[in-house]
Tab-separated table of C-alpha atoms in Angstrom:
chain	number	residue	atom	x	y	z
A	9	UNK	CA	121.863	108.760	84.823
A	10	UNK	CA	118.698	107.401	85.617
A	11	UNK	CA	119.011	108.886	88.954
A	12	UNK	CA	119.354	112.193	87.882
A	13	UNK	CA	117.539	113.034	84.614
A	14	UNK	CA	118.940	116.047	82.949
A	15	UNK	CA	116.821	117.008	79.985
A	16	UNK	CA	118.126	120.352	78.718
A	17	UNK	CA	117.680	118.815	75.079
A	18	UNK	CA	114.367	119.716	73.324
A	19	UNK	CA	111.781	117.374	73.214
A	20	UNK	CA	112.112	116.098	70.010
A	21	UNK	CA	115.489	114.784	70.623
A	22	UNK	CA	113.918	112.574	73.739
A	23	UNK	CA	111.746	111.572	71.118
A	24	UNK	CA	114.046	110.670	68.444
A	25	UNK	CA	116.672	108.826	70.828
A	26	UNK	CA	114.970	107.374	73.358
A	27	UNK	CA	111.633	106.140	71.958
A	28	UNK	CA	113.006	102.697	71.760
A	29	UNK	CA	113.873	102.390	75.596
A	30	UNK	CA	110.499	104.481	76.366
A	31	UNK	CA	108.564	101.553	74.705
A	32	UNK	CA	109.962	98.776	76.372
A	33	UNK	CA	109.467	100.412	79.702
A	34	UNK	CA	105.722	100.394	78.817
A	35	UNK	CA	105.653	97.050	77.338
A	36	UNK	CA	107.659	96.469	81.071
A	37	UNK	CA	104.912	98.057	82.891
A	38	UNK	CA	101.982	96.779	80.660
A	39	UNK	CA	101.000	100.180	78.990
A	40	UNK	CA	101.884	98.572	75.705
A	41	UNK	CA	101.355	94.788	74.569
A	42	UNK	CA	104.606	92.674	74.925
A	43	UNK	CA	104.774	92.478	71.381
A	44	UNK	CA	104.728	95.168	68.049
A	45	UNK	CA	101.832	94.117	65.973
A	46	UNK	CA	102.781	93.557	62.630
A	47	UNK	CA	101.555	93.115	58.975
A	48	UNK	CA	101.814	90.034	56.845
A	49	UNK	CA	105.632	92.184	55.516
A	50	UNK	CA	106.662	92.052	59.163
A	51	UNK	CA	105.963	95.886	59.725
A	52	UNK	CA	104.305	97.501	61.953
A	53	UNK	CA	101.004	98.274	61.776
A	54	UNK	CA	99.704	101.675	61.302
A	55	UNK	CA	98.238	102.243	64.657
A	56	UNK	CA	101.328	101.971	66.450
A	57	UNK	CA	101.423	105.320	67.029
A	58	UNK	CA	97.966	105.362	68.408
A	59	UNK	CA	98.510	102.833	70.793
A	60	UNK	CA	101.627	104.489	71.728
A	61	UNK	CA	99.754	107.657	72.223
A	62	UNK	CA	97.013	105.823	74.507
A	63	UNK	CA	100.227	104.331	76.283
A	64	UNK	CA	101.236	107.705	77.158
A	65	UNK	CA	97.660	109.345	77.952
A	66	UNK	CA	97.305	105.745	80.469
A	67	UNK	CA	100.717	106.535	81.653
A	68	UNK	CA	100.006	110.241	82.724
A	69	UNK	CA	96.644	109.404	83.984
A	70	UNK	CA	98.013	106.505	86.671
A	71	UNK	CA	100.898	108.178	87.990
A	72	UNK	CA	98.831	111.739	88.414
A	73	UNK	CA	100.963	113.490	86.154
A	74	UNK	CA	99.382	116.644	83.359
A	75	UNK	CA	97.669	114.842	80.789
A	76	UNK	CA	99.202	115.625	77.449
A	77	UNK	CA	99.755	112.890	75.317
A	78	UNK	CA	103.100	114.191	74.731
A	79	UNK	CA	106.553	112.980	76.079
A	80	UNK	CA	107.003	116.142	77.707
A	81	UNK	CA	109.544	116.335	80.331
A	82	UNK	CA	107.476	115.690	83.174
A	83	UNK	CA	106.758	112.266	81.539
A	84	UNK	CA	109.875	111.161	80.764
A	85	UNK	CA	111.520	112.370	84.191
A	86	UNK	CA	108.848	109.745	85.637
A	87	UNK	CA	109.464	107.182	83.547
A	88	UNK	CA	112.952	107.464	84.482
A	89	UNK	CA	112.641	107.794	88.023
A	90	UNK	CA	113.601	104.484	90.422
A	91	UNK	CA	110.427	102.641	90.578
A	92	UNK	CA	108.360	99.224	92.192
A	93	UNK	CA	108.687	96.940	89.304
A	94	UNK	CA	104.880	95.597	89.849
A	95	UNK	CA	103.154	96.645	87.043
A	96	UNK	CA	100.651	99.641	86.932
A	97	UNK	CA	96.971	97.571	87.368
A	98	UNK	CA	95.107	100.145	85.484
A	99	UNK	CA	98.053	100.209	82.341
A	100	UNK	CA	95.297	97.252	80.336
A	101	UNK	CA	98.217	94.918	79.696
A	102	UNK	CA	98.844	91.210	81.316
A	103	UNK	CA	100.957	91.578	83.901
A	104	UNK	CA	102.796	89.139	85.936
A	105	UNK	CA	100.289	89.626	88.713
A	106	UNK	CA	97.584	88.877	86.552
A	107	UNK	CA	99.378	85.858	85.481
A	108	UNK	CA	99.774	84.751	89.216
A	109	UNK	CA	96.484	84.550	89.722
B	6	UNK	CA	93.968	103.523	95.573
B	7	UNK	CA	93.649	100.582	92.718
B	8	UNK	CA	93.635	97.122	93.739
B	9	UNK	CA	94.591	94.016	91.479
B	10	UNK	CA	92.645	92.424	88.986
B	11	UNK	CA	89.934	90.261	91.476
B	12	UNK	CA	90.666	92.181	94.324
B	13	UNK	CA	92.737	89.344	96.292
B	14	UNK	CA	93.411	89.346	99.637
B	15	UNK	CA	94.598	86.926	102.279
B	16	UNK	CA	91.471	85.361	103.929
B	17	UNK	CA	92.215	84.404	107.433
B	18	UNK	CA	89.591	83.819	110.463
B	19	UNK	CA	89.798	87.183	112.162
B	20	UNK	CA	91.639	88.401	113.887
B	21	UNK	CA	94.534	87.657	111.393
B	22	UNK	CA	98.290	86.500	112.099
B	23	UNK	CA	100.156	86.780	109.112
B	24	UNK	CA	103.644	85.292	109.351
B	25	UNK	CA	107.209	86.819	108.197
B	26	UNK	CA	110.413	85.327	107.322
B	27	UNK	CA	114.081	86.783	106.193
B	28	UNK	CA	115.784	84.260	103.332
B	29	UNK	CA	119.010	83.569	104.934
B	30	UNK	CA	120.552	82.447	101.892
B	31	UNK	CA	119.494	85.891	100.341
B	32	UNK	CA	120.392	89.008	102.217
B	33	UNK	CA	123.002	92.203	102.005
B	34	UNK	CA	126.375	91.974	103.762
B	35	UNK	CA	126.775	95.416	104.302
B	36	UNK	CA	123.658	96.328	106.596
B	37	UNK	CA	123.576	94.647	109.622
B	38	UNK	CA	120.588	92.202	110.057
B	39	UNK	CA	119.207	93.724	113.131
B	40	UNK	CA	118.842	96.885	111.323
B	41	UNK	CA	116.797	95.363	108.520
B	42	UNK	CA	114.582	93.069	110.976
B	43	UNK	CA	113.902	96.670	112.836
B	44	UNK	CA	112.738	98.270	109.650
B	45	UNK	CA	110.948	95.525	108.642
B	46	UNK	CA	108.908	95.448	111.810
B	47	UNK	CA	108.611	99.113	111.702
B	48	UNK	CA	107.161	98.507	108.197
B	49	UNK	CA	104.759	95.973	109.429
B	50	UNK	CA	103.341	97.475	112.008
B	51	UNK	CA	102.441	100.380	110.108
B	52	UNK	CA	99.746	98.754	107.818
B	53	UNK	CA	99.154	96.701	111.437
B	54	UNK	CA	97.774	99.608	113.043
B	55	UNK	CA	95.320	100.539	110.502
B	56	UNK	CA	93.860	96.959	109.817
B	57	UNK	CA	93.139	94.092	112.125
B	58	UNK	CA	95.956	92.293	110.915
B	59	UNK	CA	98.948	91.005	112.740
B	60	UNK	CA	102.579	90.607	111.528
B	61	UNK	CA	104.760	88.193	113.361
B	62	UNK	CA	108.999	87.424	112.441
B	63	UNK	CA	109.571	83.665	111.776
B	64	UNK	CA	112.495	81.752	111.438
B	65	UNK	CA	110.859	79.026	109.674
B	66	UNK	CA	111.115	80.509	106.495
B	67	UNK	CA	109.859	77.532	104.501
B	68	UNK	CA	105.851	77.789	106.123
B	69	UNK	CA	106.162	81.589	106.599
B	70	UNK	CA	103.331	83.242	104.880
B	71	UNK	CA	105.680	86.223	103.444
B	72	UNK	CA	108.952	85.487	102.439
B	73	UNK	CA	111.387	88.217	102.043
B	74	UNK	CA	114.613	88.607	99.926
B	75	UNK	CA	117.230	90.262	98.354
B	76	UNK	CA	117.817	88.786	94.870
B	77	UNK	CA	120.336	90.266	91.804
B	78	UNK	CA	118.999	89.961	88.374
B	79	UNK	CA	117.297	86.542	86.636
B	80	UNK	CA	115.928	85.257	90.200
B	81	UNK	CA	113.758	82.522	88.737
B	82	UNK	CA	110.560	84.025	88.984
B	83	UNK	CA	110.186	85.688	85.369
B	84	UNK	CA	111.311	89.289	86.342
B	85	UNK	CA	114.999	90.199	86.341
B	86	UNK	CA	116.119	92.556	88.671
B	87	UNK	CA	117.881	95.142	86.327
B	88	UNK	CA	121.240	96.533	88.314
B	89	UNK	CA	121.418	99.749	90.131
B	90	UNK	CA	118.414	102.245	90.056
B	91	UNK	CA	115.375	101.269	87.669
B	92	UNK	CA	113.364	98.639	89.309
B	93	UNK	CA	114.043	98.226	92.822
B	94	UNK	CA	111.638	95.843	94.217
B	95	UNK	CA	108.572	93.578	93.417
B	96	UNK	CA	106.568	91.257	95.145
B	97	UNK	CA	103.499	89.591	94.762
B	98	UNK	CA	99.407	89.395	94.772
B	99	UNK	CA	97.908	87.544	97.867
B	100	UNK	CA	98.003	85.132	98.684
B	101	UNK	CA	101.567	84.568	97.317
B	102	UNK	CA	103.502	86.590	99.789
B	103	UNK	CA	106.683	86.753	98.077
B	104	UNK	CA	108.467	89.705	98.729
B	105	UNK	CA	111.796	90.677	96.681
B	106	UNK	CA	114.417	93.451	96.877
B	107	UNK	CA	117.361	93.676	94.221
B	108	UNK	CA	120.009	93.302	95.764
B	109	UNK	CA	122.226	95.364	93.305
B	110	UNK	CA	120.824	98.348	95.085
B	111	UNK	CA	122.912	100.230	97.875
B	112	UNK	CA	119.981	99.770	100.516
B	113	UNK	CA	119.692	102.113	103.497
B	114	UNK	CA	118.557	102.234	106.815
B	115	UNK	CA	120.279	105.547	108.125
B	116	UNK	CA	121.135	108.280	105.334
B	117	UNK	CA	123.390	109.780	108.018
B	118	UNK	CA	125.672	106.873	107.817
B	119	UNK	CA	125.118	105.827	103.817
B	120	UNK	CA	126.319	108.774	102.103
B	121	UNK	CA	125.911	106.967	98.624
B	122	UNK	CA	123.813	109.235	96.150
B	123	UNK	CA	122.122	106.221	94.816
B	124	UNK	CA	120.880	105.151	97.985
B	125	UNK	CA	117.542	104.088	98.365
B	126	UNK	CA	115.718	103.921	101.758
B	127	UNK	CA	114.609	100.262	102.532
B	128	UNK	CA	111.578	100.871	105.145
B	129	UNK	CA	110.073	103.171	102.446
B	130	UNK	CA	110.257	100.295	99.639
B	131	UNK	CA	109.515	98.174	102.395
B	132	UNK	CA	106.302	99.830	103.741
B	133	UNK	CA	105.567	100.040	99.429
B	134	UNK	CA	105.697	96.397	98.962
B	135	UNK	CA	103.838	95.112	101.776
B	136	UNK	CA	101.075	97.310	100.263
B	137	UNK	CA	101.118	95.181	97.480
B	138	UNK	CA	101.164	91.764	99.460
B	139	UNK	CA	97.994	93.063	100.959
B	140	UNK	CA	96.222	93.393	98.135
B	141	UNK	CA	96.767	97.233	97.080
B	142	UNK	CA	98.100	98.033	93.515
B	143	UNK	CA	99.725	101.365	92.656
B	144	UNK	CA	97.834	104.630	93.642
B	145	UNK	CA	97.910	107.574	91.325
B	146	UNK	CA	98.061	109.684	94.444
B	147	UNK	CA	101.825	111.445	94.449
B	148	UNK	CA	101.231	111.589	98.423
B	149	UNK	CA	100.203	107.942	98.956
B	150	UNK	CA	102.756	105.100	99.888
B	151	UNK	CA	101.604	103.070	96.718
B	152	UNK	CA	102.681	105.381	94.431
B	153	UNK	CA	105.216	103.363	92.325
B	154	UNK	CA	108.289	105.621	91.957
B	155	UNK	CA	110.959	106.628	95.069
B	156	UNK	CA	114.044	109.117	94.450
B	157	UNK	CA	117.291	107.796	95.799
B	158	UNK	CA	117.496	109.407	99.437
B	159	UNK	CA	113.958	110.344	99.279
B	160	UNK	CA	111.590	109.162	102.212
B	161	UNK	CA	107.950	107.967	102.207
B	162	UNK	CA	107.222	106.442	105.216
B	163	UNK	CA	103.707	107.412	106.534
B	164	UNK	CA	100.519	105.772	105.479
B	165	UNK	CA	98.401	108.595	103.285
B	166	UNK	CA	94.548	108.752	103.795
B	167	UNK	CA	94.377	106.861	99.959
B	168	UNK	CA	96.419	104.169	101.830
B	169	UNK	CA	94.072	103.901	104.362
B	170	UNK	CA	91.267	103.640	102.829
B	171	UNK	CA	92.490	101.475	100.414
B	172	UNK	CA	93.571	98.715	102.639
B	173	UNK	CA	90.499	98.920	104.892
B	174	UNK	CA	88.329	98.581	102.273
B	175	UNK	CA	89.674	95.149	101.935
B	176	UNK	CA	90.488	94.011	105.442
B	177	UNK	CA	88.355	96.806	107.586
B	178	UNK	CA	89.516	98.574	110.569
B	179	UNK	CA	91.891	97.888	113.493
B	180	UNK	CA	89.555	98.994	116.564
B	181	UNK	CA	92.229	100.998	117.842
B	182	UNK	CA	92.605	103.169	114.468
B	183	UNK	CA	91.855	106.698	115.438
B	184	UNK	CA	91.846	108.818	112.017
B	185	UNK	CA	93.168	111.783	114.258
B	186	UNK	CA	95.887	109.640	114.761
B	187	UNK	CA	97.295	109.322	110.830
B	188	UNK	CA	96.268	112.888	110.774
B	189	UNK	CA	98.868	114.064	113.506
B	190	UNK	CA	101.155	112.004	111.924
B	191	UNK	CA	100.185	113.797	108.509
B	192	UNK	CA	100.637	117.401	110.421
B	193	UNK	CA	104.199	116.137	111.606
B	194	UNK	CA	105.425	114.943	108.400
B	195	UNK	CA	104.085	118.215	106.113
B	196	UNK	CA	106.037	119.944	109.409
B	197	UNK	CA	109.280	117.937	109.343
């Protein structure tokens, strides 16, 4: 599957089903910190979906790809494409590169 | 083309030897190991022939400045490997020079011979990676080697002018670089 993406669903079901797996690849890459921040009730905070919108602008943006903000197919065909597991150096994040150095 | 964090690179006297070595105890059974050592010095002297930098095969894998290997999920190092597909290689900042493939992928040298759809070509991850042992981080250039994705059966083995300039900007020129040179080579690929 992740060799061939077929997305002839709509967007919002990418959305709905996959966000999950679509985070953890950018917490993976560094686009996202490792962990969700959370309030003093142990939920998230409101600007999750802010930095998961700057995830995906960062994302587009370092991999040359339309910059939407929006996991449009394009986007999530990249994200599942085969890849180098270093992370992206501009994604913000610690990285394991950072970390050897 | 991005570099790391500090812009690290190995710092040799000039001209540089850089030394590379295979992990016996880590390799793939089914492609024979004078196939890989030939794509690996194909690899090599790619990024050799644009930057006065010199790649030579060890056997003495323990001082070798690069050490390559083909690893299957937890390897020790804080990154799992994660199966077929996904992530299929990582290696290292300078002046670590580690250098690991997962081995869970079906690795080829010849797509006439491996007819597996999920085949990945291993002198295009290879020529990737060594990019980031120099120094280079991922390019946002779709053309460029250090672009971080690959298709199975898909190809990217010449050095893009992003490349180039990339890794010259941290170890200069080789005096026998000719930019006509990666442009014919350019021509010949758009051609092919």
């Amino acid at each position: 599957a992740r060799s061939t993406p077929d997305y002839t669903s709509n967007q919002t079901q990418i959305q709905t089903h996959n966000i999950s797996e679509i985070k953890k690849y950018f917490r993976r890459f560094g686009y996202l910190p490792l962990q969700d921040h959370h309030n003093v009730s142990g939920d998230t905070t409101f600007d999750e979906p802010l930095l998961f919108k700057s995830a995906i602008l960062r994302y587009q943006s370092n991999l040359g790809l339309p910059i939407t903000g929006k996991l449009d197919i394009e986007t999530v065909s990249m994200i599942m494409a085969p890849r180098c597991g270093v992370p992206d150096s501009d994604a913000s994040h610690q990285s394991m590169h950072a970390r050897e150095n | 083309y991005v570099f790391f964090p500090g812009k690290p690179r190995w710092s040799r006297d000039v001209p540089m030897k850089l030394t590379y070595a295979f992990s016996k105890e880590n390799l793939i059974d089914y492609v024979n190991i004078s196939d890989i050592r030939a794509v690996f010095k194909r690899a090599f002297t790619k990024w050799g022939s644009v930057i006065p930098v010199s790649f030579v095969e060890t056997d003495d894998y323990g001082f070798a400045d690069i050490k390559i290997g083909f690893y299957r999920g937890d390897h020790g190092d804080g990154e799992p490997f994660d199966g077929v597909l996904g992530v299929l290689a990582h290696s290292f900042t300078p002046e670590s020079g580690r250098f690991h493939l997962d081995a869970a992928e079906r690795w080829a040298v010849d797509f006439k011979t491996e007819k597996s759809e999920v085949a990945v070509d291993l002198e295009s991850v290879a020529i990737h990676e060594i990019g980031h042992l120099l120094g280079l981080s991922h390019s946002s250039v779709k053309d460029a080697v250090m672009y971080p994705t690959l298709k199975p059966r898909d190809k990217k083995l010449d050095l893009s002018l992003d490349d180039v300039n990339g890794v010259q900007a941290l170890y200069g020129s080789n005096p026998n670089f000719t930019l006509s040179s990666l442009l014919e080579s350019d021509i010949s690929a758009n051609q092919a």
